[in-house]
Short mmCIF file of C-alpha atoms in Angstrom, two decimals:
data_model
loop_
_atom_site.label_atom_id
_atom_site.label_comp_id
_atom_site.label_asym_id
_atom_site.label_seq_id
_atom_site.Cartn_x
_atom_site.Cartn_y
_atom_site.Cartn_z
CA MET A 1 43.13 -59.36 34.09
CA SER A 2 45.36 -60.93 36.71
CA ALA A 3 43.57 -64.28 36.61
CA LEU A 4 41.77 -66.38 34.07
CA ASP A 5 38.20 -65.19 34.46
CA ARG A 6 38.75 -62.68 37.21
CA PRO A 7 37.22 -59.24 37.00
CA ARG A 8 39.60 -57.00 38.85
CA THR A 9 37.74 -57.35 42.11
CA ARG A 10 38.44 -59.52 45.10
CA PRO A 11 37.30 -63.18 44.95
CA LEU A 12 33.99 -64.07 46.55
CA ALA A 13 34.20 -65.53 50.06
CA ALA A 14 31.96 -68.41 49.02
CA THR A 15 34.64 -69.83 46.77
CA ALA A 16 37.09 -70.15 49.64
CA ALA A 17 34.37 -71.64 51.84
CA VAL A 18 33.96 -74.52 49.43
CA ALA A 19 37.72 -74.89 49.19
CA ALA A 20 38.25 -75.16 52.93
CA ALA A 21 36.51 -78.50 53.37
CA THR A 22 37.95 -79.92 50.15
CA LEU A 23 41.51 -79.00 51.08
CA ALA A 24 41.11 -80.41 54.57
CA LEU A 25 39.98 -83.71 53.14
CA ALA A 26 42.86 -83.71 50.67
CA ALA A 27 45.34 -83.14 53.46
CA CYS A 28 44.28 -86.15 55.49
CA GLY A 29 43.27 -88.45 52.63
CA SER A 30 46.59 -89.03 50.91
CA GLY A 31 50.09 -89.99 51.85
CA SER A 32 53.19 -87.91 51.08
CA PRO A 33 55.08 -88.52 47.85
CA ALA A 34 58.16 -90.70 48.11
CA ALA A 35 61.38 -88.93 49.05
CA SER A 36 64.04 -88.45 46.37
CA ALA A 37 67.80 -87.93 46.28
CA THR A 38 69.60 -85.02 47.91
CA LEU A 39 70.07 -81.73 46.07
CA ASP A 40 72.03 -81.69 42.82
CA PRO A 41 71.60 -78.24 41.23
CA GLU A 42 73.21 -79.47 38.01
CA ALA A 43 70.77 -82.34 37.50
CA ASP A 44 68.16 -82.11 34.76
CA THR A 45 64.98 -81.00 36.52
CA THR A 46 61.44 -80.29 35.36
CA ILE A 47 59.11 -78.14 37.43
CA THR A 48 55.41 -77.53 36.77
CA TRP A 49 53.96 -73.99 36.97
CA TRP A 50 50.25 -73.19 36.92
CA THR A 51 50.01 -69.47 36.23
CA GLY A 52 46.23 -68.88 36.58
CA GLN A 53 46.52 -66.48 33.64
CA ALA A 54 45.25 -66.19 30.06
CA ASP A 55 45.87 -64.24 26.86
CA GLN A 56 48.47 -61.46 27.14
CA ALA A 57 49.34 -62.23 30.77
CA GLN A 58 49.99 -65.89 29.94
CA THR A 59 52.16 -64.92 26.97
CA ILE A 60 54.27 -62.65 29.17
CA LEU A 61 54.83 -65.37 31.76
CA GLU A 62 55.64 -68.01 29.15
CA GLY A 63 58.32 -65.67 27.80
CA LEU A 64 59.81 -65.23 31.25
CA ALA A 65 59.87 -68.99 31.82
CA ALA A 66 61.71 -69.41 28.50
CA ASP A 67 64.27 -66.80 29.55
CA PHE A 68 64.88 -68.60 32.86
CA GLU A 69 65.34 -71.89 30.98
CA SER A 70 67.93 -70.22 28.72
CA GLU A 71 69.86 -69.08 31.77
CA HIS A 72 69.58 -72.54 33.35
CA PRO A 73 69.72 -75.16 30.58
CA ASN A 74 69.23 -78.08 32.96
CA VAL A 75 65.83 -76.70 34.07
CA THR A 76 62.59 -77.26 32.16
CA ILE A 77 59.47 -75.32 33.22
CA ASP A 78 56.23 -77.00 32.25
CA VAL A 79 54.09 -73.83 32.18
CA SER A 80 50.33 -73.68 31.65
CA SER A 81 47.36 -71.74 32.92
CA GLY A 82 46.48 -74.82 34.97
CA ALA A 83 42.71 -74.71 34.40
CA PRO A 84 40.09 -72.87 32.34
CA SER A 85 39.03 -70.70 35.28
CA THR A 86 40.36 -69.65 38.66
CA GLU A 87 37.75 -71.75 40.48
CA GLU A 88 38.74 -74.76 38.42
CA LEU A 89 42.39 -74.05 39.29
CA LEU A 90 41.59 -74.44 42.97
CA ARG A 91 39.57 -77.60 42.38
CA LYS A 92 42.40 -79.02 40.27
CA LEU A 93 44.85 -78.30 43.08
CA THR A 94 42.71 -80.12 45.63
CA ALA A 95 42.28 -83.11 43.29
CA GLY A 96 46.03 -83.07 42.75
CA PHE A 97 46.69 -83.26 46.49
CA ALA A 98 44.70 -86.49 46.60
CA GLY A 99 46.46 -87.97 43.53
CA ASN A 100 49.93 -86.42 43.91
CA THR A 101 49.53 -84.58 40.61
CA TYR A 102 49.79 -81.05 41.96
CA PRO A 103 52.28 -78.52 40.51
CA ASP A 104 55.48 -77.13 41.97
CA ILE A 105 54.23 -73.52 41.75
CA SER A 106 50.70 -72.20 41.42
CA TYR A 107 48.94 -68.86 41.35
CA ALA A 108 46.50 -68.55 44.27
CA PHE A 109 44.16 -65.93 45.57
CA GLY A 110 45.36 -64.65 48.93
CA SER A 111 42.08 -65.77 50.49
CA TRP A 112 43.14 -69.40 49.83
CA ALA A 113 46.40 -69.08 51.77
CA SER A 114 45.40 -70.70 55.05
CA GLU A 115 43.55 -73.54 53.36
CA LEU A 116 46.52 -74.26 51.11
CA ALA A 117 48.86 -74.24 54.11
CA ARG A 118 46.61 -76.75 55.87
CA SER A 119 46.89 -79.11 52.91
CA GLU A 120 50.37 -80.06 54.16
CA ARG A 121 51.63 -79.86 50.59
CA THR A 122 53.27 -76.41 50.67
CA GLN A 123 56.93 -75.60 51.07
CA ASP A 124 58.17 -73.52 53.96
CA ILE A 125 60.62 -70.96 52.53
CA THR A 126 60.94 -68.81 55.66
CA ASP A 127 64.69 -69.39 55.95
CA GLN A 128 65.35 -68.77 52.27
CA VAL A 129 63.52 -65.41 52.09
CA ALA A 130 65.54 -64.19 55.08
CA ASP A 131 68.51 -63.99 52.69
CA PRO A 132 69.26 -60.25 52.15
CA GLU A 133 69.54 -60.95 48.41
CA VAL A 134 65.77 -61.59 48.32
CA ASP A 135 65.03 -58.15 49.82
CA TRP A 136 61.88 -59.66 51.39
CA GLU A 137 61.20 -56.61 53.56
CA SER A 138 60.79 -54.39 50.51
CA LEU A 139 57.70 -56.35 49.49
CA PRO A 140 54.42 -54.85 50.76
CA ALA A 141 53.66 -55.82 54.38
CA ALA A 142 50.22 -57.15 53.45
CA GLY A 143 51.75 -59.36 50.75
CA ARG A 144 54.33 -60.78 53.14
CA ALA A 145 51.69 -61.46 55.78
CA THR A 146 49.43 -63.20 53.27
CA ALA A 147 52.30 -65.43 52.20
CA GLN A 148 52.76 -66.39 55.86
CA PRO A 149 49.20 -67.44 56.84
CA GLY A 150 48.57 -67.34 60.55
CA GLY A 151 52.12 -66.10 61.13
CA GLY A 152 53.49 -69.60 60.47
CA ALA A 153 55.32 -70.99 57.46
CA THR A 154 56.06 -68.80 54.45
CA ILE A 155 54.37 -70.70 51.63
CA GLY A 156 55.27 -68.52 48.66
CA PHE A 157 55.88 -65.06 47.23
CA PRO A 158 53.40 -62.27 46.56
CA ALA A 159 52.35 -62.49 42.90
CA VAL A 160 50.00 -59.52 42.45
CA VAL A 161 49.50 -56.67 44.92
CA ASP A 162 46.86 -53.97 45.00
CA ASN A 163 45.09 -51.55 47.30
CA LEU A 164 41.97 -49.45 47.53
CA SER A 165 42.33 -45.77 46.59
CA LEU A 166 39.80 -43.01 46.13
CA ILE A 167 38.89 -42.52 42.44
CA TYR A 168 36.90 -39.41 41.63
CA ASN A 169 35.00 -38.44 38.48
CA THR A 170 36.24 -35.04 37.34
CA THR A 171 33.16 -34.44 35.14
CA VAL A 172 30.79 -34.91 38.10
CA PHE A 173 33.00 -32.82 40.38
CA ASP A 174 33.25 -30.00 37.83
CA ALA A 175 29.50 -29.98 37.32
CA ALA A 176 28.99 -29.59 41.07
CA GLY A 177 31.70 -26.89 41.31
CA LEU A 178 33.71 -28.87 43.92
CA ASP A 179 37.46 -29.03 44.46
CA TYR A 180 39.00 -32.43 43.78
CA PRO A 181 40.00 -34.72 46.68
CA ASP A 182 43.57 -34.64 47.89
CA GLU A 183 45.75 -36.19 50.59
CA THR A 184 44.38 -33.81 53.25
CA TRP A 185 40.82 -35.10 53.00
CA THR A 186 39.08 -36.51 56.04
CA TRP A 187 36.01 -38.72 55.93
CA ASP A 188 33.95 -35.69 56.93
CA ASP A 189 35.22 -33.94 53.78
CA PHE A 190 34.28 -37.06 51.83
CA ARG A 191 30.75 -37.17 53.26
CA GLU A 192 30.17 -33.49 52.59
CA ALA A 193 31.35 -33.87 48.99
CA ALA A 194 29.24 -37.00 48.41
CA ALA A 195 26.14 -35.15 49.52
CA ALA A 196 26.91 -32.19 47.28
CA LEU A 197 27.53 -34.47 44.28
CA THR A 198 24.22 -36.28 44.70
CA ASP A 199 21.40 -35.12 42.44
CA PRO A 200 18.12 -37.08 42.54
CA ASP A 201 16.88 -35.33 39.39
CA THR A 202 19.68 -36.88 37.33
CA ASN A 203 20.05 -40.06 39.39
CA THR A 204 23.61 -39.05 40.23
CA TYR A 205 25.18 -40.32 43.46
CA GLY A 206 28.17 -39.14 45.39
CA TYR A 207 29.59 -42.58 46.17
CA GLY A 208 29.08 -46.23 45.32
CA TYR A 209 29.35 -49.10 47.83
CA SER A 210 28.75 -52.84 47.51
CA VAL A 211 25.84 -54.41 49.37
CA SER A 212 26.13 -57.78 47.67
CA GLY A 213 27.20 -59.43 50.90
CA SER A 214 30.42 -60.65 49.28
CA GLU A 215 34.06 -60.06 50.20
CA GLU A 216 33.81 -56.86 48.17
CA THR A 217 31.37 -55.55 50.82
CA THR A 218 33.72 -56.62 53.60
CA TRP A 219 37.10 -55.43 52.46
CA GLN A 220 35.75 -52.00 51.64
CA PHE A 221 34.85 -51.69 55.33
CA TRP A 222 38.22 -52.65 56.83
CA PRO A 223 39.98 -49.29 56.24
CA HIS A 224 37.17 -47.53 58.10
CA LEU A 225 37.64 -49.92 61.02
CA TRP A 226 41.44 -49.81 61.07
CA GLN A 227 41.69 -46.04 60.75
CA ARG A 228 39.55 -45.72 63.88
CA GLY A 229 41.82 -48.09 65.80
CA GLY A 230 39.68 -51.19 65.47
CA GLU A 231 40.72 -54.75 64.65
CA VAL A 232 39.05 -57.55 62.72
CA LEU A 233 39.97 -60.30 65.20
CA SER A 234 41.26 -60.59 68.74
CA GLU A 235 45.02 -60.79 69.22
CA ASP A 236 44.98 -64.58 69.33
CA GLU A 237 42.62 -64.66 66.29
CA SER A 238 40.13 -66.81 68.20
CA SER A 239 37.21 -64.35 68.15
CA ALA A 240 35.81 -61.44 66.20
CA ALA A 241 36.80 -57.96 67.41
CA PHE A 242 35.00 -55.76 64.88
CA ALA A 243 31.89 -55.15 67.06
CA SER A 244 33.86 -52.52 68.96
CA ASP A 245 33.30 -48.81 69.37
CA ALA A 246 35.51 -48.32 66.32
CA GLY A 247 33.44 -50.76 64.29
CA VAL A 248 30.13 -49.23 65.36
CA ASP A 249 31.44 -45.74 64.58
CA ALA A 250 32.63 -46.85 61.13
CA LEU A 251 29.37 -48.56 60.20
CA THR A 252 27.31 -45.69 61.57
CA PHE A 253 29.25 -43.31 59.35
CA LEU A 254 28.44 -45.35 56.24
CA ARG A 255 24.86 -45.92 57.36
CA ASP A 256 24.31 -42.16 57.79
CA MET A 257 25.63 -41.49 54.28
CA ALA A 258 23.39 -44.18 52.78
CA VAL A 259 20.21 -43.76 54.80
CA GLU A 260 20.17 -40.13 55.91
CA ASP A 261 22.13 -38.35 53.17
CA LYS A 262 20.99 -40.80 50.46
CA SER A 263 24.30 -40.09 48.74
CA VAL A 264 25.39 -43.71 48.25
CA TYR A 265 24.53 -45.93 45.32
CA LEU A 266 24.06 -49.36 46.87
CA ASP A 267 25.48 -51.85 44.41
CA GLN A 268 23.90 -55.29 44.59
CA THR A 269 26.23 -56.68 41.93
CA ASP A 270 29.79 -55.56 42.78
CA THR A 271 30.18 -54.29 39.20
CA LYS A 272 27.46 -51.76 38.40
CA ALA A 273 28.85 -48.95 40.54
CA LEU A 274 32.02 -48.75 38.43
CA ASP A 275 29.93 -48.79 35.24
CA LEU A 276 27.82 -45.90 36.55
CA PHE A 277 30.95 -44.04 37.61
CA ALA A 278 32.34 -44.54 34.10
CA SER A 279 29.20 -43.01 32.64
CA ASP A 280 29.34 -39.95 34.95
CA ARG A 281 26.52 -41.04 37.27
CA ILE A 282 28.62 -41.58 40.42
CA GLY A 283 31.15 -39.06 41.73
CA MET A 284 33.45 -41.31 43.79
CA VAL A 285 34.36 -44.96 44.16
CA THR A 286 37.00 -46.66 46.29
CA SER A 287 38.69 -49.16 44.04
CA GLY A 288 42.04 -50.39 42.77
CA PRO A 289 44.24 -50.53 39.68
CA TRP A 290 41.90 -52.96 37.90
CA ALA A 291 39.38 -50.09 37.58
CA LEU A 292 41.71 -47.80 35.62
CA TYR A 293 41.64 -49.90 32.44
CA THR A 294 37.82 -49.78 32.43
CA LEU A 295 37.85 -46.01 32.86
CA GLN A 296 40.41 -45.52 30.13
CA GLU A 297 38.36 -47.68 27.76
CA ALA A 298 35.25 -45.63 28.58
CA GLY A 299 37.04 -42.29 28.15
CA THR A 300 35.99 -41.22 31.67
CA GLY A 301 37.57 -38.15 33.22
CA TYR A 302 38.96 -39.23 36.59
CA GLY A 303 41.59 -38.65 39.22
CA VAL A 304 43.08 -40.77 42.00
CA ALA A 305 43.87 -39.89 45.62
CA THR A 306 44.61 -41.78 48.80
CA LEU A 307 41.65 -42.76 50.93
CA PRO A 308 40.34 -40.00 53.20
CA GLY A 309 41.86 -40.19 56.65
CA THR A 310 40.95 -40.29 60.33
CA ASP A 311 43.21 -38.14 62.51
CA GLY A 312 45.83 -38.20 59.75
CA ASN A 313 45.65 -41.97 59.29
CA HIS A 314 44.99 -42.81 55.61
CA GLU A 315 45.30 -46.57 55.98
CA THR A 316 43.97 -48.69 53.13
CA VAL A 317 43.47 -52.40 52.50
CA SER A 318 45.32 -54.71 50.15
CA GLY A 319 44.28 -58.08 48.70
CA PRO A 320 47.55 -59.69 47.59
CA ASP A 321 47.62 -62.89 45.58
CA LEU A 322 50.42 -65.44 45.72
CA TRP A 323 52.77 -67.73 43.90
CA VAL A 324 52.49 -70.73 46.22
CA LEU A 325 55.31 -73.29 46.27
CA PHE A 326 54.43 -76.94 46.78
CA ASP A 327 56.55 -79.71 48.27
CA HIS A 328 57.06 -82.99 46.36
CA GLN A 329 59.78 -84.31 48.68
CA ASP A 330 62.19 -83.77 45.80
CA ALA A 331 65.17 -81.60 46.64
CA ASN A 332 65.87 -80.55 43.08
CA ARG A 333 62.29 -79.57 42.27
CA ALA A 334 62.02 -77.66 45.57
CA TYR A 335 65.29 -75.83 44.87
CA TRP A 336 64.42 -74.79 41.33
CA SER A 337 60.82 -73.85 42.06
CA TYR A 338 62.12 -71.52 44.76
CA GLU A 339 64.94 -70.16 42.59
CA PHE A 340 62.56 -69.48 39.70
CA THR A 341 59.96 -67.74 41.88
CA LYS A 342 62.64 -65.64 43.56
CA TRP A 343 63.91 -64.66 40.10
CA LEU A 344 60.39 -63.97 38.80
CA THR A 345 59.53 -61.60 41.66
CA ALA A 346 62.83 -59.66 41.52
CA PRO A 347 62.45 -56.07 40.25
CA GLU A 348 64.20 -56.83 36.95
CA GLN A 349 61.54 -59.40 36.05
CA ASP A 350 58.59 -57.78 37.80
CA VAL A 351 58.75 -54.74 35.52
CA ARG A 352 58.37 -57.20 32.63
CA TRP A 353 55.37 -58.92 34.23
CA ASN A 354 53.25 -56.93 36.65
CA VAL A 355 54.32 -53.53 35.41
CA ALA A 356 54.08 -54.43 31.72
CA TYR A 357 50.64 -55.89 32.29
CA GLY A 358 49.25 -52.87 34.14
CA ASN A 359 49.35 -54.27 37.68
CA LEU A 360 51.06 -52.46 40.55
CA PRO A 361 54.79 -53.20 40.95
CA LEU A 362 55.74 -55.53 43.79
CA ARG A 363 58.38 -53.13 45.14
CA ALA A 364 58.60 -49.36 45.55
CA SER A 365 61.99 -49.41 43.79
CA GLU A 366 60.17 -50.09 40.52
CA ILE A 367 58.06 -46.91 40.67
CA ASP A 368 60.79 -44.79 39.06
CA SER A 369 61.49 -47.34 36.31
CA PRO A 370 60.83 -46.31 32.68
CA GLU A 371 58.51 -49.27 32.35
CA PHE A 372 56.25 -48.12 35.18
CA GLN A 373 56.30 -44.49 34.08
CA GLU A 374 55.13 -45.67 30.66
CA GLN A 375 52.15 -47.37 32.27
CA VAL A 376 51.35 -44.26 34.33
CA ALA A 377 51.20 -42.27 31.09
CA LEU A 378 48.65 -44.76 29.79
CA MET A 379 46.71 -45.02 33.04
CA PRO A 380 47.09 -41.85 35.13
CA GLY A 381 46.71 -42.46 38.85
CA LEU A 382 48.56 -45.76 38.80
CA ASP A 383 51.49 -43.98 40.45
CA VAL A 384 49.25 -42.76 43.30
CA MET A 385 48.04 -46.31 43.85
CA ALA A 386 51.61 -47.62 43.89
CA ALA A 387 52.67 -45.05 46.45
CA ASN A 388 49.51 -45.88 48.45
CA ALA A 389 51.11 -49.25 49.26
CA GLU A 390 52.75 -47.43 52.16
CA ASN A 391 49.29 -47.12 53.70
CA THR A 392 48.71 -50.86 53.87
CA LYS A 393 49.49 -51.38 57.55
CA HIS A 394 47.27 -54.43 58.18
CA ALA A 395 46.75 -57.57 56.18
CA ARG A 396 43.34 -59.22 55.98
CA PRO A 397 43.37 -62.14 58.42
CA THR A 398 44.66 -65.41 56.98
CA VAL A 399 43.13 -67.55 59.73
CA THR A 400 41.09 -70.40 58.27
CA GLY A 401 37.83 -69.00 59.66
CA TYR A 402 38.20 -65.68 57.84
CA VAL A 403 35.63 -66.84 55.32
CA ALA A 404 32.99 -67.05 58.06
CA VAL A 405 34.04 -63.66 59.45
CA SER A 406 33.72 -62.08 56.02
CA GLU A 407 30.31 -63.62 55.34
CA ALA A 408 28.94 -62.52 58.73
CA ILE A 409 30.06 -58.91 58.62
CA ALA A 410 29.23 -58.48 54.92
CA SER A 411 25.64 -59.46 55.65
CA ALA A 412 25.49 -57.01 58.56
CA ILE A 413 26.91 -54.14 56.51
CA SER A 414 24.54 -54.81 53.64
CA GLN A 415 21.46 -54.85 55.86
CA VAL A 416 22.42 -51.71 57.78
CA LEU A 417 23.22 -49.66 54.68
CA GLN A 418 19.82 -50.61 53.31
CA GLY A 419 18.16 -49.28 56.44
CA GLN A 420 17.58 -52.61 58.18
CA GLY A 421 18.76 -52.64 61.81
CA ASP A 422 21.14 -50.52 63.81
CA PRO A 423 24.96 -50.77 63.50
CA ALA A 424 25.73 -51.93 67.07
CA THR A 425 23.22 -54.78 67.09
CA ALA A 426 24.09 -55.86 63.57
CA LEU A 427 27.81 -56.05 64.35
CA GLU A 428 27.23 -57.86 67.65
CA ASP A 429 25.09 -60.47 65.87
CA ALA A 430 27.71 -60.80 63.11
CA ALA A 431 30.49 -61.24 65.69
CA ALA A 432 28.54 -63.98 67.43
CA GLN A 433 28.10 -65.80 64.11
CA ALA A 434 31.79 -65.41 63.32
CA ASP A 435 32.85 -66.63 66.76
CA GLN A 436 30.79 -69.78 66.35
CA ARG A 437 32.51 -70.57 63.06
CA LEU A 438 35.96 -69.61 64.33
CA GLY A 439 35.48 -72.10 67.15
CA ASP A 440 34.62 -74.99 64.83
#
């Protein structure tokens, strides 16, 4: 897993909602640390790194920290997971802001980015990452945007990147006598296949979708919206924009599959759909690289394709996480925390971290590496997901009020897919709720 207790799904919006108020209080309730001397790169310097990892992932990162220390004998990296769970990591950060005991570098879910930026404890590395040596533009656009919440300061580097792809169960497809999905598929092809795969006699469904009302419900919807030309927020990010013709069309499509075709397994838990897929009871899911390990463990026959498209647009959604850099008003700690994170996210090290652990590589240049090809042999379809990074055109909004937006639309989607209310009214009501929170 890419975090301590994290199933390979996106974090719940509720966690970030709790964090928002806590971080705001931390930002205004404590003074800045005392300033230190000017930069001396040769000075003995200790930086603290909270990885947010456990087990094999933590071991890999500790090894990388040791290698960096060997190359830079004056630098000591105090590396630890930071907390026993991801939620505790966030709470520990906010407590650290109040007591000036926060780290130099920490793992963070992308959904925390705006709240962390508001803490007034993050570095701004915008000028540094403009250096051609960093090759910042080769990182996925969604990852770069998440690291620059609200289009302002760049507060860190992408740590883990992912995207949603179409995963299909070859056993279920073969039993139905259907051709496998490919890059030419439209959503109409998808709907037709889902209906053909559905068999009430065996409780087999064509597709699984979350109706838990969490961020899992929400982010699965964004590709449908974006492919139809819709947007989550207005251009100035002050109001919701999803209750548009594009949004209504997208939700109507899903509603018709769920209510009329009855081809969608409505997952109340965010986890059961993948389990049913693994046991050949669901034909298709839209998920990411975290699902492939589960399917390999279960011995499930599967394949991976890009998401179906709208008028040739196969846009997907990514949920990048970050290495956030924090400011202690210490020139040496700031310098080395940046240098270490830049080194860690370079292709030479990323193949030893993300690729070795089974995550997607941070850069397309790593796809042809022997290390990544070895992982593809173990988890077929990982290469399709890596190439699918090209279809991440938008980033999920990093505006502080995104949590409220997510909660409002997730509730609307869940109700409509369960046959409660019509898409237009549900989205209009959700937009009104989101606008109220965005204006707070």
